[in-house]
Short mmCIF file of C-alpha atoms in Angstrom, two decimals:
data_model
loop_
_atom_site.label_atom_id
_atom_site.label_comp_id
_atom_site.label_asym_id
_atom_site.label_seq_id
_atom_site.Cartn_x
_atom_site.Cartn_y
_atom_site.Cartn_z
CA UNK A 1 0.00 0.00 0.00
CA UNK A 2 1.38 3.49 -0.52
CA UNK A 3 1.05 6.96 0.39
CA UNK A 4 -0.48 10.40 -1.85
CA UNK A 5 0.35 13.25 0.63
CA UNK A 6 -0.30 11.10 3.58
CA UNK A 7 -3.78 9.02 2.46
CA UNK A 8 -2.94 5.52 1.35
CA UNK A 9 -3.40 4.52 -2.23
CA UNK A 10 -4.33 1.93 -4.22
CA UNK A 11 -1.42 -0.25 -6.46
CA UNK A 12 -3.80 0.53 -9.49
CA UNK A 13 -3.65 4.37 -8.60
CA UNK A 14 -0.33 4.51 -8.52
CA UNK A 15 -0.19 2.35 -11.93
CA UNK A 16 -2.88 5.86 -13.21
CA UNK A 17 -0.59 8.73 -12.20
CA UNK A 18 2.62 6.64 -13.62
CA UNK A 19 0.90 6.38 -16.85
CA UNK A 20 0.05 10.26 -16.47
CA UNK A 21 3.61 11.13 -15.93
CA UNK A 22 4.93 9.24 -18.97
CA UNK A 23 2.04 11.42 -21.22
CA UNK A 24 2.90 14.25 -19.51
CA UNK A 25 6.45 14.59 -19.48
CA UNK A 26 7.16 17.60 -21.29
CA UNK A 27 10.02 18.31 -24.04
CA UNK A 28 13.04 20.35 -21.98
CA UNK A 29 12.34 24.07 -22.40
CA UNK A 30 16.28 24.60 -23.20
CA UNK A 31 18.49 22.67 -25.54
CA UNK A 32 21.91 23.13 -25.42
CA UNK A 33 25.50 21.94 -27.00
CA UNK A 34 28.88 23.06 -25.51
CA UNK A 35 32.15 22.64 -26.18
CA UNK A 36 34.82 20.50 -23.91
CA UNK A 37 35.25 23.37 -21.64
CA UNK A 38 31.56 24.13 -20.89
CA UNK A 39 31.51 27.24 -23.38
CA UNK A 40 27.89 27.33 -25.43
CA UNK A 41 28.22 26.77 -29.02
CA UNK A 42 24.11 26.41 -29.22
CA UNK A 43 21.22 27.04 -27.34
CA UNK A 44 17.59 27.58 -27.82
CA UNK A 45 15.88 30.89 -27.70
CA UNK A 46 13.99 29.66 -24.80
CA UNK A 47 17.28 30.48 -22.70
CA UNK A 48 16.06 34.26 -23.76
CA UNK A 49 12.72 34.08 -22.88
CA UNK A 50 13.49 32.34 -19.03
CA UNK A 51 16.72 34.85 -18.61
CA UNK A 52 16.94 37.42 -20.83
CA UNK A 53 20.38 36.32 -21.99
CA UNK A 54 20.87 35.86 -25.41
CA UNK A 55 22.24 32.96 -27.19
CA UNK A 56 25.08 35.18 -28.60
CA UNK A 57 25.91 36.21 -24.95
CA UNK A 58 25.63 32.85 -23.82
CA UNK A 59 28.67 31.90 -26.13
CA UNK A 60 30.37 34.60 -24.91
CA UNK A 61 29.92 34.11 -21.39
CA UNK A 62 28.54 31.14 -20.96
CA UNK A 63 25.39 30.66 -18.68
CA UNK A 64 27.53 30.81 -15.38
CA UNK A 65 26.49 34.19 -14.67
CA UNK A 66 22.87 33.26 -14.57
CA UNK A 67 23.64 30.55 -11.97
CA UNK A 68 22.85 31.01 -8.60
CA UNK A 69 26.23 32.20 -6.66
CA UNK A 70 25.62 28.95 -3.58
CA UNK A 71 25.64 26.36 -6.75
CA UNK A 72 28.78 27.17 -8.61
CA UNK A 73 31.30 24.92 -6.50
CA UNK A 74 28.77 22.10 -6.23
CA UNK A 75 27.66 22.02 -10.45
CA UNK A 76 31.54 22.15 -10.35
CA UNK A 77 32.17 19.15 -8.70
CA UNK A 78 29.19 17.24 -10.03
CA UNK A 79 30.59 17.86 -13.60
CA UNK A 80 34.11 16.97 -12.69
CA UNK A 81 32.64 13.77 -11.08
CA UNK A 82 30.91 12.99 -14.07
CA UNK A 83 34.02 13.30 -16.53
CA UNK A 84 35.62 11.15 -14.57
CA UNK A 85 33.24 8.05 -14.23
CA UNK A 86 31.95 8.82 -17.33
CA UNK A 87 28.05 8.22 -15.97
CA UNK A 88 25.71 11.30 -17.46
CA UNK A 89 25.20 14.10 -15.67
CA UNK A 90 22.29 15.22 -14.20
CA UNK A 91 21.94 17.47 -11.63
CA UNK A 92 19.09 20.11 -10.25
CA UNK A 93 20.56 23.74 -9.78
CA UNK A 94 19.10 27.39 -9.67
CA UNK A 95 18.77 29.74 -12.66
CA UNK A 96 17.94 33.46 -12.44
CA UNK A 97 14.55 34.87 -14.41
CA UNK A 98 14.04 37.56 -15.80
CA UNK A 99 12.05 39.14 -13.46
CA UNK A 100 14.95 38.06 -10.34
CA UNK A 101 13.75 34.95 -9.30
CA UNK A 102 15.67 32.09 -8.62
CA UNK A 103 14.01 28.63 -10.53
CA UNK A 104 15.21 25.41 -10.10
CA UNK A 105 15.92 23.58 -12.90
CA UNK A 106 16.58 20.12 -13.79
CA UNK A 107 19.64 19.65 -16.02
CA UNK A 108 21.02 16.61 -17.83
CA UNK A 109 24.12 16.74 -20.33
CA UNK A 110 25.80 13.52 -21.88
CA UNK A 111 29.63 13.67 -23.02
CA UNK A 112 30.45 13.06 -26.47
CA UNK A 113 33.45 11.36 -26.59
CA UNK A 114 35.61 10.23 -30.00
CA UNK A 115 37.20 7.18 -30.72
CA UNK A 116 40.44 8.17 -28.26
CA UNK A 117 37.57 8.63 -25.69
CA UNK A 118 38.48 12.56 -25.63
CA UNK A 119 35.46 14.85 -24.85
CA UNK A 120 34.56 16.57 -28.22
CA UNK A 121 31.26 18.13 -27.63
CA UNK A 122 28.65 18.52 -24.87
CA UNK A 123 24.63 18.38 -25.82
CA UNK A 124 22.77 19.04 -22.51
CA UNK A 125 18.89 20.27 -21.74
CA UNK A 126 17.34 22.30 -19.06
CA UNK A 127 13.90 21.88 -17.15
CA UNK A 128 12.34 24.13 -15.25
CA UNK A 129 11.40 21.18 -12.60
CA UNK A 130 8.15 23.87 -11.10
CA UNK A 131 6.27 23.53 -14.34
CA UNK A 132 7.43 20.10 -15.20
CA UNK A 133 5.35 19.14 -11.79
CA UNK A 134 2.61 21.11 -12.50
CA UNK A 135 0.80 18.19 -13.98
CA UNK A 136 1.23 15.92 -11.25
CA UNK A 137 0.61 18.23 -8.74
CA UNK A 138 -2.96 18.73 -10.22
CA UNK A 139 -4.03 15.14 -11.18
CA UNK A 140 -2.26 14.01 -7.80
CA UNK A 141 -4.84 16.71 -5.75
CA UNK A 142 -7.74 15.51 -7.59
CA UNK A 143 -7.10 12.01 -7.00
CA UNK A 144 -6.88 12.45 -3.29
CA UNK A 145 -10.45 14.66 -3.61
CA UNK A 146 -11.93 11.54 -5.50
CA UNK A 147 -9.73 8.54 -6.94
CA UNK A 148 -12.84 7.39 -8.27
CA UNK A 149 -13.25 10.56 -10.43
CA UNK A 150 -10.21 9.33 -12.55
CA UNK A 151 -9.97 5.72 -12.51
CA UNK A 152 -9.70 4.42 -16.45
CA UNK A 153 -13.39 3.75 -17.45
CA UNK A 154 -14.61 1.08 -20.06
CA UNK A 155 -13.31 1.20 -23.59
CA UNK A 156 -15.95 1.31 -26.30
CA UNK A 157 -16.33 -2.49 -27.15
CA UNK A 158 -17.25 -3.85 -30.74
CA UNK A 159 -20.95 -4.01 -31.58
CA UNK A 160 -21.98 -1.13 -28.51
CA UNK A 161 -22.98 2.36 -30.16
CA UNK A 162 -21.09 5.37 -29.26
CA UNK A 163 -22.75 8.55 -29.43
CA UNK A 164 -25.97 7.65 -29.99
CA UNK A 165 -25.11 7.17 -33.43
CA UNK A 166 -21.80 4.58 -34.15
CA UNK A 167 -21.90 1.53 -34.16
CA UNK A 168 -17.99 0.53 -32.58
CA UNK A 169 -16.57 -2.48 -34.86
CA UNK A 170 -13.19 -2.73 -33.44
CA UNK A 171 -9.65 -1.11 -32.44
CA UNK A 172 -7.46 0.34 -35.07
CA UNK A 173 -4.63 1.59 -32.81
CA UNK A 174 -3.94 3.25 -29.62
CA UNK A 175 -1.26 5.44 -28.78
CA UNK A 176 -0.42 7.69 -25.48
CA UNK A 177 -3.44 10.06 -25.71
CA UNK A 178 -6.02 7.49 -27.16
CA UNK A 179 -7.18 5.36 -28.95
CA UNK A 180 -9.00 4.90 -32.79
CA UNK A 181 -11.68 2.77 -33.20
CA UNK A 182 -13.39 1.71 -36.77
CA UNK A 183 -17.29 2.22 -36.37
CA UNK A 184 -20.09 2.94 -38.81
CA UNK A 185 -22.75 5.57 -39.25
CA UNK A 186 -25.90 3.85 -37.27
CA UNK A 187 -28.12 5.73 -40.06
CA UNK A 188 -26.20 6.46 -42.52
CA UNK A 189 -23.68 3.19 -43.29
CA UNK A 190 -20.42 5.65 -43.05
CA UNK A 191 -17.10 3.95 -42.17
CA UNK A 192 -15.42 6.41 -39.74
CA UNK A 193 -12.51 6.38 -37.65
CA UNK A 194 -13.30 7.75 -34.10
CA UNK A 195 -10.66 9.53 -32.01
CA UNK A 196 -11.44 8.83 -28.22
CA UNK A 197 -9.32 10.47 -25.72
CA UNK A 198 -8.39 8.06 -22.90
CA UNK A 199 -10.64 7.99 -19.87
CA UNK A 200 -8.12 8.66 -17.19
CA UNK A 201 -7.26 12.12 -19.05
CA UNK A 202 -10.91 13.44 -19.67
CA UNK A 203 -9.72 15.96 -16.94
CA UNK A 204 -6.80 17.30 -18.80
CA UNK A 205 -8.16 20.53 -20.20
CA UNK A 206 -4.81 20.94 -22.42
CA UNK A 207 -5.67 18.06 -24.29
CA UNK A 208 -9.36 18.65 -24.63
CA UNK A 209 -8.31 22.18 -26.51
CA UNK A 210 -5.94 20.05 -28.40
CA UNK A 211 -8.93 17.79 -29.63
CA UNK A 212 -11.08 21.02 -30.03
CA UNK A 213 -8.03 23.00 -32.19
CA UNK A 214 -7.39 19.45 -34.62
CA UNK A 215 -11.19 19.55 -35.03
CA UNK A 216 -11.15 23.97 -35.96
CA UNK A 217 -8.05 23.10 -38.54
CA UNK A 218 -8.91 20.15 -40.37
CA UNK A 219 -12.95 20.46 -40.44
CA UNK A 220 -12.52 23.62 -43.14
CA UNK A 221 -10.49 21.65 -45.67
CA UNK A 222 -12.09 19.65 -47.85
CA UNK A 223 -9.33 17.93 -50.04
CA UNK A 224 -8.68 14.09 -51.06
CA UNK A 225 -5.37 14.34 -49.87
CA UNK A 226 -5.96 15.77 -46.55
CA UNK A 227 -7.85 13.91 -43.89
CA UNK A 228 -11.65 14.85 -43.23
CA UNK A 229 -13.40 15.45 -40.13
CA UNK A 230 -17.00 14.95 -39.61
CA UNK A 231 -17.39 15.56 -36.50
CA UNK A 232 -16.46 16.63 -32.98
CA UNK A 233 -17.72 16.31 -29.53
CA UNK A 234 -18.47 14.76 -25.94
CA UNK A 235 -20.29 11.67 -25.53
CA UNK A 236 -22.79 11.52 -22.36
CA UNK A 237 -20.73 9.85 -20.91
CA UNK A 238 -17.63 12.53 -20.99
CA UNK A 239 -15.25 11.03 -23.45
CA UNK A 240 -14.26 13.67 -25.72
CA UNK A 241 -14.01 12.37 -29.61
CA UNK A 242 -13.29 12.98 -32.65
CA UNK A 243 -14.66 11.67 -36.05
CA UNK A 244 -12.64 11.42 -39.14
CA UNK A 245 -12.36 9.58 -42.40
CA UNK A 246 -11.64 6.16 -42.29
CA UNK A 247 -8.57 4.83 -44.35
CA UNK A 248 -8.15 1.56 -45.47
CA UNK A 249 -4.30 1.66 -45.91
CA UNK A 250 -1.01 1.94 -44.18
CA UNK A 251 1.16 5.01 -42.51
CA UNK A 252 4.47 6.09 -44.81
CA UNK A 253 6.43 4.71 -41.05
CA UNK A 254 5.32 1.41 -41.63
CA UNK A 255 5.57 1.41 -45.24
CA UNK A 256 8.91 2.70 -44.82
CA UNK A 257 10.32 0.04 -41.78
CA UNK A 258 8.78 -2.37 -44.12
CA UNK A 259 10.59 -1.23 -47.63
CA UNK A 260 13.13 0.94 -46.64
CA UNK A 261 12.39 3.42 -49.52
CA UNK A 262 10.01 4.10 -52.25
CA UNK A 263 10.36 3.48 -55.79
CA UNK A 264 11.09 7.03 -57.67
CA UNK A 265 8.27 6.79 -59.45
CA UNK A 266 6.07 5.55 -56.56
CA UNK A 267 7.85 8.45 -54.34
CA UNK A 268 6.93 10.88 -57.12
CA UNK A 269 3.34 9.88 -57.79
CA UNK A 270 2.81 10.30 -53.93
CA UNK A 271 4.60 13.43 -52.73
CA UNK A 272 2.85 15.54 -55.25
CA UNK A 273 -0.59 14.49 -54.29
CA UNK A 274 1.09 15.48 -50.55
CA UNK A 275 2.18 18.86 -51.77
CA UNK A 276 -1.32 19.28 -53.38
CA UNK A 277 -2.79 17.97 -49.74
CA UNK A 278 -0.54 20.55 -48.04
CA UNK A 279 -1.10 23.87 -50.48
CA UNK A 280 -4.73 23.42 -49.82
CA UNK A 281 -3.70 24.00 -45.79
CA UNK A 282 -1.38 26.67 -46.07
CA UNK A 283 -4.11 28.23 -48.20
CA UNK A 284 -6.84 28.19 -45.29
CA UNK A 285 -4.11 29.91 -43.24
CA UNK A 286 -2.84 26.46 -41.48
CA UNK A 287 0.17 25.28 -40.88
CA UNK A 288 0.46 21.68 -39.70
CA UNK A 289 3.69 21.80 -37.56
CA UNK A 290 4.22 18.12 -37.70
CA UNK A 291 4.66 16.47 -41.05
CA UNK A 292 6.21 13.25 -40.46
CA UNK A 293 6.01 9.87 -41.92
CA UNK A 294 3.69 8.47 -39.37
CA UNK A 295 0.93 11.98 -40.00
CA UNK A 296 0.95 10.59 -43.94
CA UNK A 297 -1.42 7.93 -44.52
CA UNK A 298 -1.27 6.11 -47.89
CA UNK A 299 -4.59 4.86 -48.57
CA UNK A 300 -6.37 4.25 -52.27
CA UNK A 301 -9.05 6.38 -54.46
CA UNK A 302 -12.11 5.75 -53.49
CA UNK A 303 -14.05 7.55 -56.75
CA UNK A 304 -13.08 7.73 -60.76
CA UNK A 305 -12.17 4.71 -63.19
CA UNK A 306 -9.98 2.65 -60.77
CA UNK A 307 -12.11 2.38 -57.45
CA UNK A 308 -13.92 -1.23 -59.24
CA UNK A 309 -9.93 -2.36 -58.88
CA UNK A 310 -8.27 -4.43 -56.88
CA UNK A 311 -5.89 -3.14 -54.51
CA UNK A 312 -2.98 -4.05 -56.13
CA UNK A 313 -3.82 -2.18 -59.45
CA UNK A 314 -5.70 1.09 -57.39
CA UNK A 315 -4.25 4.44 -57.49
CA UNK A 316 -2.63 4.91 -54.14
CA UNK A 317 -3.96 8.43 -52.32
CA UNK A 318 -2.26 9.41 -49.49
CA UNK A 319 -3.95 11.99 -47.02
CA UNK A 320 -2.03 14.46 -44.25
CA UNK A 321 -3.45 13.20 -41.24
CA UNK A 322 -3.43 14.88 -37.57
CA UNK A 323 -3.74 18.56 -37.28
CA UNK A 324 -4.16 18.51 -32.91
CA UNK A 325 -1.06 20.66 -33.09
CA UNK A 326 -1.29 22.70 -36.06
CA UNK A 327 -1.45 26.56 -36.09
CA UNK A 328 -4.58 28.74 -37.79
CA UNK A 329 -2.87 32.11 -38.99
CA UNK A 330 0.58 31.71 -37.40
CA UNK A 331 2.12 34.50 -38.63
CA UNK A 332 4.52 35.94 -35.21
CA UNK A 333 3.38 32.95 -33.24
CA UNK A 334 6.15 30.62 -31.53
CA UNK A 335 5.46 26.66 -31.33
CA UNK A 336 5.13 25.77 -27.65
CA UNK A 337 7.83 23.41 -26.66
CA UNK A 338 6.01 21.57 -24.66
CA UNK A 339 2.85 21.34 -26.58
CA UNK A 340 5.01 20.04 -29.13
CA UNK A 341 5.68 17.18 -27.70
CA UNK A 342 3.30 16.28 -25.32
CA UNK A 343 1.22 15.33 -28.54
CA UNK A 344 3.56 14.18 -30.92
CA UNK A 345 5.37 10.52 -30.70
CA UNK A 346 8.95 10.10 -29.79
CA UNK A 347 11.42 10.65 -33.05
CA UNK A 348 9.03 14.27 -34.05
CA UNK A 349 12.43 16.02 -33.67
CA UNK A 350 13.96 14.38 -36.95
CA UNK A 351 11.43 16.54 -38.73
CA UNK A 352 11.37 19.63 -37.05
CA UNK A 353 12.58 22.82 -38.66
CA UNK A 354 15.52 24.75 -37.47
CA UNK A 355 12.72 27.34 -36.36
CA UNK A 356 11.33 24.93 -34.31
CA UNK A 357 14.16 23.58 -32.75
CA UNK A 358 14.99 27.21 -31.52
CA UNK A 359 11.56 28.60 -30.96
CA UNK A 360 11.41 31.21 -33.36
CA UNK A 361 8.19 31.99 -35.07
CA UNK A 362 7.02 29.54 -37.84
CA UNK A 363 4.78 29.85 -40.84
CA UNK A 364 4.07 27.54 -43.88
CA UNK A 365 7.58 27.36 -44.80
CA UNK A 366 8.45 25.22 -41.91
CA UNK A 367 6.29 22.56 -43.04
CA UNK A 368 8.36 22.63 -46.56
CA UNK A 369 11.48 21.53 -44.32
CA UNK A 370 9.85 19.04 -42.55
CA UNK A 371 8.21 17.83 -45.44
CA UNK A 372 11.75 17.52 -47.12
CA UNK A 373 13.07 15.58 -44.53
CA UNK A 374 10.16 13.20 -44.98
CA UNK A 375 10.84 13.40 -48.78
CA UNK A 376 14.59 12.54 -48.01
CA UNK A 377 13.87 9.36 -46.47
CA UNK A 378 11.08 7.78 -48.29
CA UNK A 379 13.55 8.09 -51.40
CA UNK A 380 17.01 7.01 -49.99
CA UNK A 381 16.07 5.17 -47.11
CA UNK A 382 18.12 7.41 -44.95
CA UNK A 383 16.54 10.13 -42.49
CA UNK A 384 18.36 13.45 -42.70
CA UNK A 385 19.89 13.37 -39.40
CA UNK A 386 20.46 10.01 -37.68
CA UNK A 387 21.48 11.62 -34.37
CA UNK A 388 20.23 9.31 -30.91
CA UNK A 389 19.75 12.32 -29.22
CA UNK A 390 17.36 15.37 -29.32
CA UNK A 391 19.76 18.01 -28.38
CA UNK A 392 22.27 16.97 -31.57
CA UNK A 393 19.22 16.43 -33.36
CA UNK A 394 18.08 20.29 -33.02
CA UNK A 395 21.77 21.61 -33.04
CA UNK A 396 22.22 19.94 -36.86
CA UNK A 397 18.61 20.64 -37.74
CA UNK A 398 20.25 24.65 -37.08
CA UNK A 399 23.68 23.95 -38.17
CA UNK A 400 24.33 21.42 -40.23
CA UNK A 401 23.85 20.64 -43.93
CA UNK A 402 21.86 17.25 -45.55
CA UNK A 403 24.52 14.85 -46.70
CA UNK A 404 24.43 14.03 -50.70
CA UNK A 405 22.81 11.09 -52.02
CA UNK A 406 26.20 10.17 -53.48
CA UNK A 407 26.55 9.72 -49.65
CA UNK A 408 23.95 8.03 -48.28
CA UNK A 409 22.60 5.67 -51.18
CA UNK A 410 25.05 6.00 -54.38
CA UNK A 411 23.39 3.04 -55.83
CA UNK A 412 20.06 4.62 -56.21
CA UNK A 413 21.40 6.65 -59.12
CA UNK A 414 18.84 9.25 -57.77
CA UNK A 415 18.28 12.40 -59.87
CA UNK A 416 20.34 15.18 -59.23
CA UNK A 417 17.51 17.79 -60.13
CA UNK A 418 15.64 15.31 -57.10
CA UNK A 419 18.57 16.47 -54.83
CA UNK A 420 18.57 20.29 -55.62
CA UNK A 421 14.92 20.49 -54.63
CA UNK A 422 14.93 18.77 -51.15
CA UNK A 423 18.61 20.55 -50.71
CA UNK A 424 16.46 24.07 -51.60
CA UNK A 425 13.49 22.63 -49.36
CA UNK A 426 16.51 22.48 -46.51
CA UNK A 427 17.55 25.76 -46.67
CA UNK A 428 18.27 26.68 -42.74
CA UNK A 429 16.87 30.18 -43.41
CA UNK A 430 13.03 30.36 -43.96
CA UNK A 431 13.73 32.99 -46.78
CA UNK A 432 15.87 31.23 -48.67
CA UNK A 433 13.95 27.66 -49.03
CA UNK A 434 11.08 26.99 -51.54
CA UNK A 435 8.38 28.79 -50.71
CA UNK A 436 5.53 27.13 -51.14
CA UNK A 437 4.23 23.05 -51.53
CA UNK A 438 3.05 24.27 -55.41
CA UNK A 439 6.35 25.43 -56.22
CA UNK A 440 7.49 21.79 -54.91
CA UNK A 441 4.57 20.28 -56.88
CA UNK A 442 5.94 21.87 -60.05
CA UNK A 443 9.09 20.48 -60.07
CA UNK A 444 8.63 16.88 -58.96
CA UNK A 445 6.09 16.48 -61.80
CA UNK A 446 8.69 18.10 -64.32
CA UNK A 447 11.09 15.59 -62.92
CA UNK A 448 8.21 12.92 -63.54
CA UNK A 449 7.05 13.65 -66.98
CA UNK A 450 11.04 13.45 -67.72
CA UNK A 451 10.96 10.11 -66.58
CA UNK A 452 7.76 9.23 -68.39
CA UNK A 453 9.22 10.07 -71.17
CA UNK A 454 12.20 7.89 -70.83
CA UNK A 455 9.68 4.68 -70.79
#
């Protein structure tokens, strides 16, 4: 038996709010790398916004000076410590705000090390450990007012109707903040897929505004290659839900641990039905803010001369899928951190844009890089950057250039006109990169009709 602020509690209590910590463990608000000596060579804009320093003063004089004075010998020692045994470090310290006040903050760095086992490079994060509890703190209050209140109810079984009005046949998939369920129209026949937010978070009000914003982007755009949403709500019962088109096909991340790559033409033939998917967003004003292989669902036409066909002979369609953190007229608006990944699936930061990584504002140009690195993979097999960790990940998202196909897969024989548009698509400056998912559209059909041609 164990204790929530001196009540007992139950083992399957304490099973709920460890489940609720893994969901709502938030992305570190700073990202750093540093040199062997400690000095900054990157570090998110977040560092700004919690201390007013600026990354460029950071390099220069490193963060020391926004450490409080009574942890200097201790982080000292700790870091030494950790150099020598070669274990992580991880350690929770005080860092001044901007307005004076001292926050504690967790902060974990690993030592890169080369083959000679010399130090080359630091990559470290911060976490303001106040709002990280936050969270916890709430659901943990609320369980001791009523455990009952939050205990995991019944999922929808097959057969039972949902809603009043769908019929549940079965479980598609279920990730972290719910789970999918195939069901019918009881009236109408439709096959949907439903969106039902797990019980024991119905009293997360973060991700209910999540459900209701997916609902506000994707419910205006009515395109074949963007998923549709019918409807949006809260059953009688409380669970909040989401219905949206159901597709009878596969997500580009399987396809992709299954194949390794696409076939140019097949790669071709799909990514410009994406780019017409995604110009129909950025034309309502929406910018997705996670493309990704696993948010592209490759399913088949439906309508026109080859819907009578058998799979194997159907057009393939694929459709942008999930829009829960997507942003309606962006323009000037940062990406939350934190919102980021509280609803997005561990390896999101392999698509992020340099933008994102740093915090700056974003508009629909930093779905054209995160788009490209989708592109990149699904046609060499190889993601962009193949970095472990999140903090290298963002630091060569900012810093580093794509390697060349002649790098990565030189027996593809890939085109190089293929290369100069997902190299353009990379540009680290928003400015500088195509600028819009037409422009992209225009030149992987010019590369296709060349190839067409070749036949």
């Amino acid at each position: 038996m164990l204790m929530l602020n001196g009540r007992h509690r139950t083992d399957e209590t304490e099973e709920l709010l460890r489940q609720y910590r893994t969901l709502t463990e938030v992305m570190p608000q700073i990202v750093w790398t540093a040199r062997p000596d400690g000095c900054v060579d990157f570090i998110n804009n977040k560092w700004f916004e919690f201390t007013g320093i600026t990354s460029d003063q950071a390099k220069e004089s490193g963060w020391q000076s926004a450490l409080h004075p009574e942890d200097v010998e201790p982080v000292s020692l700790h870091w030494k410590d950790s150099l020598s045994t070669g274990k992580p470090f991880e350690f929770e310290m005080r860092f001044r705000r901007k307005d004076g006040v001292y926050h504690w903050h967790l902060v974990r760095a690993l030592a890169m090390k080369d083959h000679k086992g010399e130090v080359v490079k630091w990559c470290g994060t911060n976490t303001d450990i106040n709002e990280q509890r936050t969270h916890i703190d709430d659901l943990e209050k609320r369980i001791c007012e009523d455990p009952g209140k939050l205990k995991p109810g019944t999922a929808p079984v097959p057969k039972t109707v949902f809603a009043d009005r769908y019929v549940i046949e079965g479980v598609l998939t279920t990730g972290g903040m719910g789970s999918i369920y195939r069901a019918k129209h009881l009236h109408m026949g439709r096959v949907v897929a439903i969106k039902i937010l797990h019980p024991f978070l119905h009293g997360n009000l973060k991700l209910i505004k999540q459900f209701q914003q997916e609902a506000e982007a994707a419910s205006g755009l009515i395109h074949p290659n963007v998923v549709t949403i019918f409807d949006f709500g809260i059953s009688k019962s409380g669970e909040p839900f989401l219905v949206m088109d159901y597709i009878d096909g596969s997500g580009l991340d399987e396809i992709l641990n299954s194949e390794g790559h696409l076939d140019l033409r097949r790669f071709l033939r799909l990514f410009i039905q994406v780019c017409d998917g995604l110009q129909e967003a950025h034309n309502k004003g929406i910018v997705h803010c996670d493309i990704k292989p696993a948010n592209i669902m490759i399913g088949y036409s439906d309508s026109g001369p080859d819907s009578h066909k058998p799979e194997s002979k159907r057009r393939e369609c694929p459709k942008i899928v999930d829009f829960g953190i997507a942003r309606i007229n962006p323009r000037d608006v940062s990406v939350d951190q934190k919102q980021t990944m509280d609803f997005s699936v561990a390896g999101s930061p392999r698509y992020m844009s340099p933008e994102q990584c740093v915090g700056d504002p974003v508009d629909e140009r930093s779905d054209i890089y995160s788009l490209a690195c989708v592109m990149y993979e699904a046609v060499t097999g190889r993601q962009v950057f193949e970095d472990i960790t999140v903090y290298e990940l963002f630091n060569k998202h900012v810093n580093y250039p794509p390697r060349p196909f002649e790098v990565v897969c030189p027996s593809l024989n890939l085109p190089k006109d293929l290369e100069s548009l997902l190299f353009d698509m990379l540009e680290k400056a928003p400015e500088k990169r195509v600028q819009s998912a037409q422009e992209i559209r225009r030149r992987l059909l010019m590369i296709y009709r060349r190839l067409a041609a070749q036949i």
